[in-house]
Amino acid sequence: MRAATVALAAPLSAEDQVAQSMPDASPTKWHLAHTTWFFETFLLSSQPSYRVFDETFTYLFNSYYNAIGERQPRAERGLLTRPALTTVHEYRAHVDEAMAPIVAAPSEEQATLLELGIHHEQQHQELILMDALHLLSRHPFPTPYTTAPLEPSVEQDQRWIRFGSDMAEIGHHGSGFSFDNELPRHQQLLTGFEISNRLVTNAEFAQFIADGGYHNPGWWLSDGWAAVSNRQLNRPIYWDEGTETLFDLHGTHEIDPHQPVSHLSFFEADAYARWAGARLPTEAEWEVAARQSAAEDGAARYRSGPTHHPVAATPGTTAFMGTLWEWTSSPYIAYPGFRAAPGAVGEYNGKFMNNQYVLRGGCHMTPPHHSRVTYRNFFPPHTGWQASGLRLAR
Amino acid sequence: MRAATVALAAPLSAEDQVAQSMPDASPTKWHLAHTTWFFETFLLSSQPSYRVFDETFTYLFNSYYNAIGERQPRAERGLLTRPALTTVHEYRAHVDEAMAPIVAAPSEEQATLLELGIHHEQQHQELILMDALHLLSRHPFPTPYTTAPLEPSVEQDQRWIRFGSDMAEIGHHGSGFSFDNELPRHQQLLTGFEISNRLVTNAEFAQFIADGGYHNPGWWLSDGWAAVSNRQLNRPIYWDEGTETLFDLHGTHEIDPHQPVSHLSFFEADAYARWAGARLPTEAEWEVAARQSAAEDGAARYRSGPTHHPVAATPGTTAFMGTLWEWTSSPYIAYPGFRAAPGAVGEYNGKFMNNQYVLRGGCHMTPPHHSRVTYRNFFPPHTGWQASGLRLAR
Amino acid sequence: MRAATVALAAPLSAEDQVAQSMPDASPTKWHLAHTTWFFETFLLSSQPSYRVFDETFTYLFNSYYNAIGERQPRAERGLLTRPALTTVHEYRAHVDEAMAPIVAAPSEEQATLLELGIHHEQQHQELILMDALHLLSRHPFPTPYTTAPLEPSVEQDQRWIRFGSDMAEIGHHGSGFSFDNELPRHQQLLTGFEISNRLVTNAEFAQFIADGGYHNPGWWLSDGWAAVSNRQLNRPIYWDEGTETLFDLHGTHEIDPHQPVSHLSFFEADAYARWAGARLPTEAEWEVAARQSAAEDGAARYRSGPTHHPVAATPGTTAFMGTLWEWTSSPYIAYPGFRAAPGAVGEYNGKFMNNQYVLRGGCHMTPPHHSRVTYRNFFPPHTGWQASGLRLAR
Amino acid sequence: MRAATVALAAPLSAEDQVAQSMPDASPTKWHLAHTTWFFETFLLSSQPSYRVFDETFTYLFNSYYNAIGERQPRAERGLLTRPALTTVHEYRAHVDEAMAPIVAAPSEEQATLLELGIHHEQQHQELILMDALHLLSRHPFPTPYTTAPLEPSVEQDQRWIRFGSDMAEIGHHGSGFSFDNELPRHQQLLTGFEISNRLVTNAEFAQFIADGGYHNPGWWLSDGWAAVSNRQLNRPIYWDEGTETLFDLHGTHEIDPHQPVSHLSFFEADAYARWAGARLPTEAEWEVAARQSAAEDGAARYRSGPTHHPVAATPGTTAFMGTLWEWTSSPYIAYPGFRAAPGAVGEYNGKFMNNQYVLRGGCHMTPPHHSRVTYRNFFPPHTGWQASGLRLAR
């Protein structure tokens, strides 16, 4: 897992890895250090024998844990030209070495934190790709992250999958790992609904644009319309003017009509759904549908997880996992009975439960086996730099 | 109802009534005109015999209806020194006169819009008081809105009211008026919970402050802590430094320890609840508890509604209605199956379903008979200029 | 003089007089009170027998005198709906009555301060008109300040007045009143130059626009071009889109081609001059030319000053006084040997000597006898709400 | 000269060289490329035989020349992680090679542009150091640029040098190089004045701070006081809280009391001078005094110029050159008769003549032989990141 992080950074130069393209994004180097800091802080720092690599890193590479202490302001991570990238790699090696005995024979508490640290770093693996995409896109003459060829896409018919009213079990259960925000499992009454077998495609979204979708306030939430008006938005973030080409990790290329439309904000996804006479699914509806799809898809396939193609979105099938993060209509709030863990680890998820929406499913940038049917990703409604698409419901 | 609006404006001078103290608030004169514009636009403008009072008012006094057309930017309502207040009163008389035959014998559609217009104006009656309070508070030497005496308060014991797990009916039903966002009535499964018999008091909130509540990020949502830090907040909006006096419509006076704490933001209410080892109720929990309280309280009392004391908060009893708007933990979203009405009227509620929380109950500024057990008020999480308090749940 | 201030406010309602249309402008009511506060503070407050009208006015109506104490923030003068306009008129009467014995028999120091107070209030008389113009212009359906008819204009030939190199005497001398920034009189060596007999006209400025003047960075200072680009400027502040009509105190009417172009920012005036192959005069060049023009014009005419037409710009003649404030190329700095007076009065002029340019001549809104050949008005380079035009030099 | 630029960048890593610490500062890599672009654009691009290194560099490395075309926004130079630093070094070699024949045998026009390009690059040599200092200072644990030892300083008595009233020759003359803004040479009448033999020291400035200088609005221009209040300034930019240590290119160390105080804004320099009962010199006064000092100092010394110690300020002597850029009281405006050159080169200086003040003398970061007695540097009044001090006059 640790090697995978380094491999994702490899196509980027030291210069690429130090830059911060916006306050929401972080330099690659910072991701490499922060994920290491996580293991150092939560697993090593309490070990009497552990020698701290550099005292200043507690300040430099803490992300948002108030209980740990003060930290470099988020918007100023790009000022950290020092330590050098090479030093950060030494830091990783230092921590990996110190972690080895723990990995070999963890206590129960260590096992829990180790598993959390692994899933935490996988989240940052995805962020490394998303942040790199944003940085590269802000260059006036953008260059690709990868030279891997684009996979051809296939048109897929849209159809509705029907579910009757039912009492549903929502949230994680069983012995596998989950984040605290997937708990506790609880019952929820669902009214009958239909959900699409696939994501909305680029061609379909282009019709929304051609129909004046970005110029008609009737399709938009009030805050979304304010964003469209004030920032004069007229297309998804990575589509070029003229809406015939887009930029992604493969560079600038023609928009594939059959690929799912990606990098939508919640406001864009919600407006499209209204224009299409449908709506976004709730996260509970999505979870019920995804669970059934996985079951039908065959237990074997679900257990092995989607193959990991970090830079290519595969054309949507009935599969609910691994294409794009899918916006739901559900604000990101606590499940009934949720309690954050005590201490700094409790800051992981709970304190962000405001003005964000839940996304489900994982995307082509998500590490294999990382996402789950019960996994709750979340982003604020105006951002589109994450790999997010939409599936209609009604 | 129309006379009540004018009566609420009466203590304010023409100079008071033209000023706008912040983009969220509107001048009193604007409220007087906008509520009139509502009747003119939705009921009179389609009448062939109706003579429009002033063509420019469509632009000046439209609030946010994109389907009606362009309008004066919200933050620039304070620039409307013209028309004069006296002209606005003539406008009101003109529209009232034209409305008289409709009020006497409305068609079915007219009856619906008339009822909506009445409830709409009642909402603005409350806003007139809240906005006036904000304006008066921004003066370096604030003066009261009213000389009415403060009512003495009584200490009330706190106790928990217990509810078992149950399937609840949520939302409006029956033949009475409701806004569209209270519909459709639907079932929701509630896990067992406890809810307090009364609101949190000033004395209790003062303990939170004394305990360093505004200096401990552990109690706050991340966005709330950012607001506290950036704006250096350390007390509710209308409390004076030193936290011994506050400003309200009666002027500046000592903080009554037994009164419910008012003018909290959602972030403040949520932080307090966490500090107190409890949480905010969901809106469904609140509705179930309020409905039972009303039933126990005697049908007669509930039907007649709380007496209207526009400027005095009555000490909390078990009553759930009419003291303060109570923050719930529920983001303001659509009920399952909600559909906005077609046309401009459909912009009334639905498009605001983003980054707001539901408040329930009504307050001492709410006109009598205006609120209901199913009524859903909503405000963004950072604002405290509305009369909002909190009731604990667990 | 005091009555003239009240007369200028008379066409405005109490509602007009309380509004503040931008941070740079002040409500009329504030001007009425502040000019009164000036006499109270600098002449009455030290009198043992004087009864202060209202203790809070020191805070409310201090403009920028740090030595006097804290004050209402400039951008929040529009929040002062109280005291009422009627109270401000009582305040004026109270101070006028207390001033009467001083006016009748002032000590030497009182005479100096009295004269300063009179000239101070005259400056605010001009500001009342300029600020009212801005407020009225911000209304979506602007109405005039006056119903007085527009005076017809006459085309006037442009010619150059030549001056040889010479040592010039610059600044005020003699026994008459001047502000401290007009002192000390000093010698300055001027190289030969030519200056236009009249101001640039609307027709001439329209040619600059038609020639793409607002789209060619070559004509603009770097800061000016940034303002043009960021705010997408393409015409003077009070010209309407289409550049065929403008708004002034007479309301919206056709642009008179022969009238001098007014309400230009320094950046606009400077860009025009560069486009025209000329430049702005320095303030010393302007003063030398204006002094000679006055002398030629006949001593009688100069002594009596221009007749006061507060709302009508008279077509430019050779006269240098009273048409429009004329931008010079001179940054507003101290004359050699300048010293600010000790105490609060010393804050009158000196502390503003940064990032402003000198304007000369007075305008149609300037009270009669107020301006002088040596008078130095000043504004920052980006503002155009003052009545400012330009005269070419080379 | 070209090698000197590279040598100044050498202590910085590729990661250091890509970061932009504020909109006013540029990445080192950008300086390396832009200075090369200057030669390519103004000397090579018109050569038929020249092969452009990379077409995109015209956009990437144009600084502010509107006549050349669109360019990377100044505040977004830190996004240019590509081209790599190594590519920029190849670019430098490519252009140097193409320049060789021109350098060997320039035409007259080429000789003029070549000289301009050399002086231009020297200006950027100084900026490389100033910008690196700012970047390093923004790191939470700042590290030095150099390990060279600090030179000990010596206390020097302050005395006044007196000059009588006289007609002075101001501006460049003779056959040597100058920028256009040093022309034309012209006469100016100076009133008698005194000027200090040395710069104000750290110890003297510390007295101003100890006397509450940052808390007394009486010393400050109005705009300066607004900056002090809004940004809560209480010491020079690179002094640490407690004002016992400062950060410079040598790292964090004790403040040397006898060294001239550096990195003052104009507002700070001006406030200090007022507090000290003196004033800043005008640029003409400074030039007259510096010319006489140079003459007395012996022609030999003046001709050879100060030795270049890029990172150590030498204690002030009577010398006016090479210690710190010295703020004057003169706004940066055109000399009488100034005309910008036609074409893009004309944008070099003239368009910045607004809201800046002239600094004179050069500093320890200035390349040897670069500055002159007539050299006019300029910065806006609020910035202190440049190496700027002050010398009193009266």
PDB file of C-alpha atoms in Angstrom, chain D residues 193-299:
ATOM      1  CA  PHE D 193      17.965  71.838   3.489  1.00  0.00           C
ATOM      2  CA  GLU D 194      19.893  69.468   5.712  1.00  0.00           C
ATOM      3  CA  ILE D 195      20.301  65.760   5.168  1.00  0.00           C
ATOM      4  CA  SER D 196      21.687  63.107   7.471  1.00  0.00           C
ATOM      5  CA  ASN D 197      25.107  61.581   6.911  1.00  0.00           C
ATOM      6  CA  ARG D 198      23.744  58.106   7.525  1.00  0.00           C
ATOM      7  CA  LEU D 199      20.656  55.943   7.536  1.00  0.00           C
ATOM      8  CA  VAL D 200      18.384  55.492  10.546  1.00  0.00           C
ATOM      9  CA  THR D 201      19.540  52.488  12.576  1.00  0.00           C
ATOM     10  CA  ASN D 202      17.743  49.540  14.103  1.00  0.00           C
ATOM     11  CA  ALA D 203      18.318  50.986  17.574  1.00  0.00           C
ATOM     12  CA  GLU D 204      16.713  54.267  16.572  1.00  0.00           C
ATOM     13  CA  PHE D 205      13.741  52.547  15.017  1.00  0.00           C
ATOM     14  CA  ALA D 206      13.359  50.385  18.120  1.00  0.00           C
ATOM     15  CA  GLN D 207      12.953  53.618  20.104  1.00  0.00           C
ATOM     16  CA  PHE D 208      10.093  54.627  17.845  1.00  0.00           C
ATOM     17  CA  ILE D 209       8.418  51.289  18.550  1.00  0.00           C
ATOM     18  CA  ALA D 210       9.067  51.563  22.297  1.00  0.00           C
ATOM     19  CA  ASP D 211       7.535  55.041  22.242  1.00  0.00           C
ATOM     20  CA  GLY D 212       4.283  53.581  20.896  1.00  0.00           C
ATOM     21  CA  GLY D 213       4.966  54.671  17.354  1.00  0.00           C
ATOM     22  CA  TYR D 214       2.689  52.002  15.898  1.00  0.00           C
ATOM     23  CA  HIS D 215      -0.138  53.041  18.236  1.00  0.00           C
ATOM     24  CA  ASN D 216      -0.239  56.789  17.658  1.00  0.00           C
ATOM     25  CA  PRO D 217      -2.128  57.856  14.521  1.00  0.00           C
ATOM     26  CA  GLY D 218      -0.546  61.299  14.751  1.00  0.00           C
ATOM     27  CA  TRP D 219       2.668  60.041  13.107  1.00  0.00           C
ATOM     28  CA  TRP D 220       1.014  58.362  10.167  1.00  0.00           C
ATOM     29  CA  LEU D 221      -0.487  59.305   6.862  1.00  0.00           C
ATOM     30  CA  SER D 222      -4.177  58.369   6.803  1.00  0.00           C
ATOM     31  CA  ASP D 223      -3.630  55.425   4.420  1.00  0.00           C
ATOM     32  CA  GLY D 224      -0.688  54.252   6.500  1.00  0.00           C
ATOM     33  CA  TRP D 225      -2.726  54.339   9.677  1.00  0.00           C
ATOM     34  CA  ALA D 226      -5.465  52.328   7.969  1.00  0.00           C
ATOM     35  CA  ALA D 227      -2.863  49.675   7.080  1.00  0.00           C
ATOM     36  CA  VAL D 228      -1.480  49.646  10.641  1.00  0.00           C
ATOM     37  CA  SER D 229      -4.979  49.319  12.120  1.00  0.00           C
ATOM     38  CA  ASN D 230      -6.452  46.806   9.718  1.00  0.00           C
ATOM     39  CA  ARG D 231      -3.428  44.529   9.621  1.00  0.00           C
ATOM     40  CA  GLN D 232      -2.458  45.165  13.264  1.00  0.00           C
ATOM     41  CA  LEU D 233       1.111  46.053  12.345  1.00  0.00           C
ATOM     42  CA  ASN D 234       3.558  46.700  15.159  1.00  0.00           C
ATOM     43  CA  ARG D 235       7.046  46.164  13.682  1.00  0.00           C
ATOM     44  CA  PRO D 236       8.898  45.906  10.366  1.00  0.00           C
ATOM     45  CA  ILE D 237       7.966  42.933   8.195  1.00  0.00           C
ATOM     46  CA  TYR D 238      10.969  40.727   8.983  1.00  0.00           C
ATOM     47  CA  TRP D 239      11.334  41.550  12.687  1.00  0.00           C
ATOM     48  CA  ASP D 240      10.108  38.819  14.982  1.00  0.00           C
ATOM     49  CA  GLU D 241       7.544  39.407  17.666  1.00  0.00           C
ATOM     50  CA  GLY D 242       9.401  40.746  20.691  1.00  0.00           C
ATOM     51  CA  THR D 243      11.568  42.760  18.286  1.00  0.00           C
ATOM     52  CA  GLU D 244      14.820  41.224  19.442  1.00  0.00           C
ATOM     53  CA  THR D 245      15.522  39.076  16.412  1.00  0.00           C
ATOM     54  CA  LEU D 246      14.916  39.401  12.707  1.00  0.00           C
ATOM     55  CA  PHE D 247      15.035  37.168   9.669  1.00  0.00           C
ATOM     56  CA  ASP D 248      17.228  37.919   6.682  1.00  0.00           C
ATOM     57  CA  LEU D 249      19.219  35.946   4.121  1.00  0.00           C
ATOM     58  CA  HIS D 250      21.519  34.788   6.937  1.00  0.00           C
ATOM     59  CA  GLY D 251      18.588  33.295   8.828  1.00  0.00           C
ATOM     60  CA  THR D 252      17.127  34.376  12.149  1.00  0.00           C
ATOM     61  CA  HIS D 253      19.522  36.339  14.354  1.00  0.00           C
ATOM     62  CA  GLU D 254      19.701  39.143  16.869  1.00  0.00           C
ATOM     63  CA  ILE D 255      18.938  42.621  15.654  1.00  0.00           C
ATOM     64  CA  ASP D 256      22.185  44.591  15.334  1.00  0.00           C
ATOM     65  CA  PRO D 257      21.520  48.021  16.864  1.00  0.00           C
ATOM     66  CA  HIS D 258      23.974  49.864  14.618  1.00  0.00           C
ATOM     67  CA  GLN D 259      22.845  48.423  11.313  1.00  0.00           C
ATOM     68  CA  PRO D 260      20.471  50.582   9.282  1.00  0.00           C
ATOM     69  CA  VAL D 261      16.864  49.546   9.756  1.00  0.00           C
ATOM     70  CA  SER D 262      15.709  47.734   6.644  1.00  0.00           C
ATOM     71  CA  HIS D 263      12.551  46.506   4.959  1.00  0.00           C
ATOM     72  CA  LEU D 264      10.450  49.480   5.957  1.00  0.00           C
ATOM     73  CA  SER D 265       7.411  50.505   3.995  1.00  0.00           C
ATOM     74  CA  PHE D 266       7.122  54.126   2.904  1.00  0.00           C
ATOM     75  CA  PHE D 267       4.428  54.566   5.528  1.00  0.00           C
ATOM     76  CA  GLU D 268       6.780  53.343   8.244  1.00  0.00           C
ATOM     77  CA  ALA D 269       9.671  55.480   7.006  1.00  0.00           C
ATOM     78  CA  ASP D 270       7.456  58.543   6.768  1.00  0.00           C
ATOM     79  CA  ALA D 271       5.960  57.977  10.242  1.00  0.00           C
ATOM     80  CA  TYR D 272       9.397  57.523  11.761  1.00  0.00           C
ATOM     81  CA  ALA D 273      10.630  60.744  10.191  1.00  0.00           C
ATOM     82  CA  ARG D 274       7.665  62.696  11.550  1.00  0.00           C
ATOM     83  CA  TRP D 275       8.187  61.193  15.010  1.00  0.00           C
ATOM     84  CA  ALA D 276      11.875  62.180  14.819  1.00  0.00           C
ATOM     85  CA  GLY D 277      10.940  65.794  14.055  1.00  0.00           C
ATOM     86  CA  ALA D 278      12.330  65.527  10.563  1.00  0.00           C
ATOM     87  CA  ARG D 279      11.117  64.415   7.141  1.00  0.00           C
ATOM     88  CA  LEU D 280      12.135  62.292   4.181  1.00  0.00           C
ATOM     89  CA  PRO D 281      14.279  64.025   1.571  1.00  0.00           C
ATOM     90  CA  THR D 282      12.872  64.720  -1.864  1.00  0.00           C
ATOM     91  CA  GLU D 283      14.525  62.782  -4.625  1.00  0.00           C
ATOM     92  CA  ALA D 284      16.133  65.980  -5.927  1.00  0.00           C
ATOM     93  CA  GLU D 285      17.614  66.774  -2.517  1.00  0.00           C
ATOM     94  CA  TRP D 286      18.895  63.236  -2.285  1.00  0.00           C
ATOM     95  CA  GLU D 287      20.460  63.410  -5.742  1.00  0.00           C
ATOM     96  CA  VAL D 288      22.231  66.674  -5.016  1.00  0.00           C
ATOM     97  CA  ALA D 289      23.587  65.354  -1.730  1.00  0.00           C
ATOM     98  CA  ALA D 290      24.613  61.999  -3.195  1.00  0.00           C
ATOM     99  CA  ARG D 291      26.412  63.655  -6.095  1.00  0.00           C
ATOM    100  CA  GLN D 292      28.422  65.874  -3.764  1.00  0.00           C
ATOM    101  CA  SER D 293      29.190  62.943  -1.473  1.00  0.00           C
ATOM    102  CA  ALA D 294      30.445  60.926  -4.389  1.00  0.00           C
ATOM    103  CA  ALA D 295      32.614  63.821  -5.554  1.00  0.00           C
ATOM    104  CA  GLU D 296      34.137  64.291  -2.084  1.00  0.00           C
ATOM    105  CA  ASP D 297      34.576  60.599  -1.664  1.00  0.00           C
ATOM    106  CA  GLY D 298      37.097  60.692  -4.417  1.00  0.00           C
ATOM    107  CA  ALA D 299      36.505  60.067  -8.043  1.00  0.00           C
TER     108      ALA D 299
END
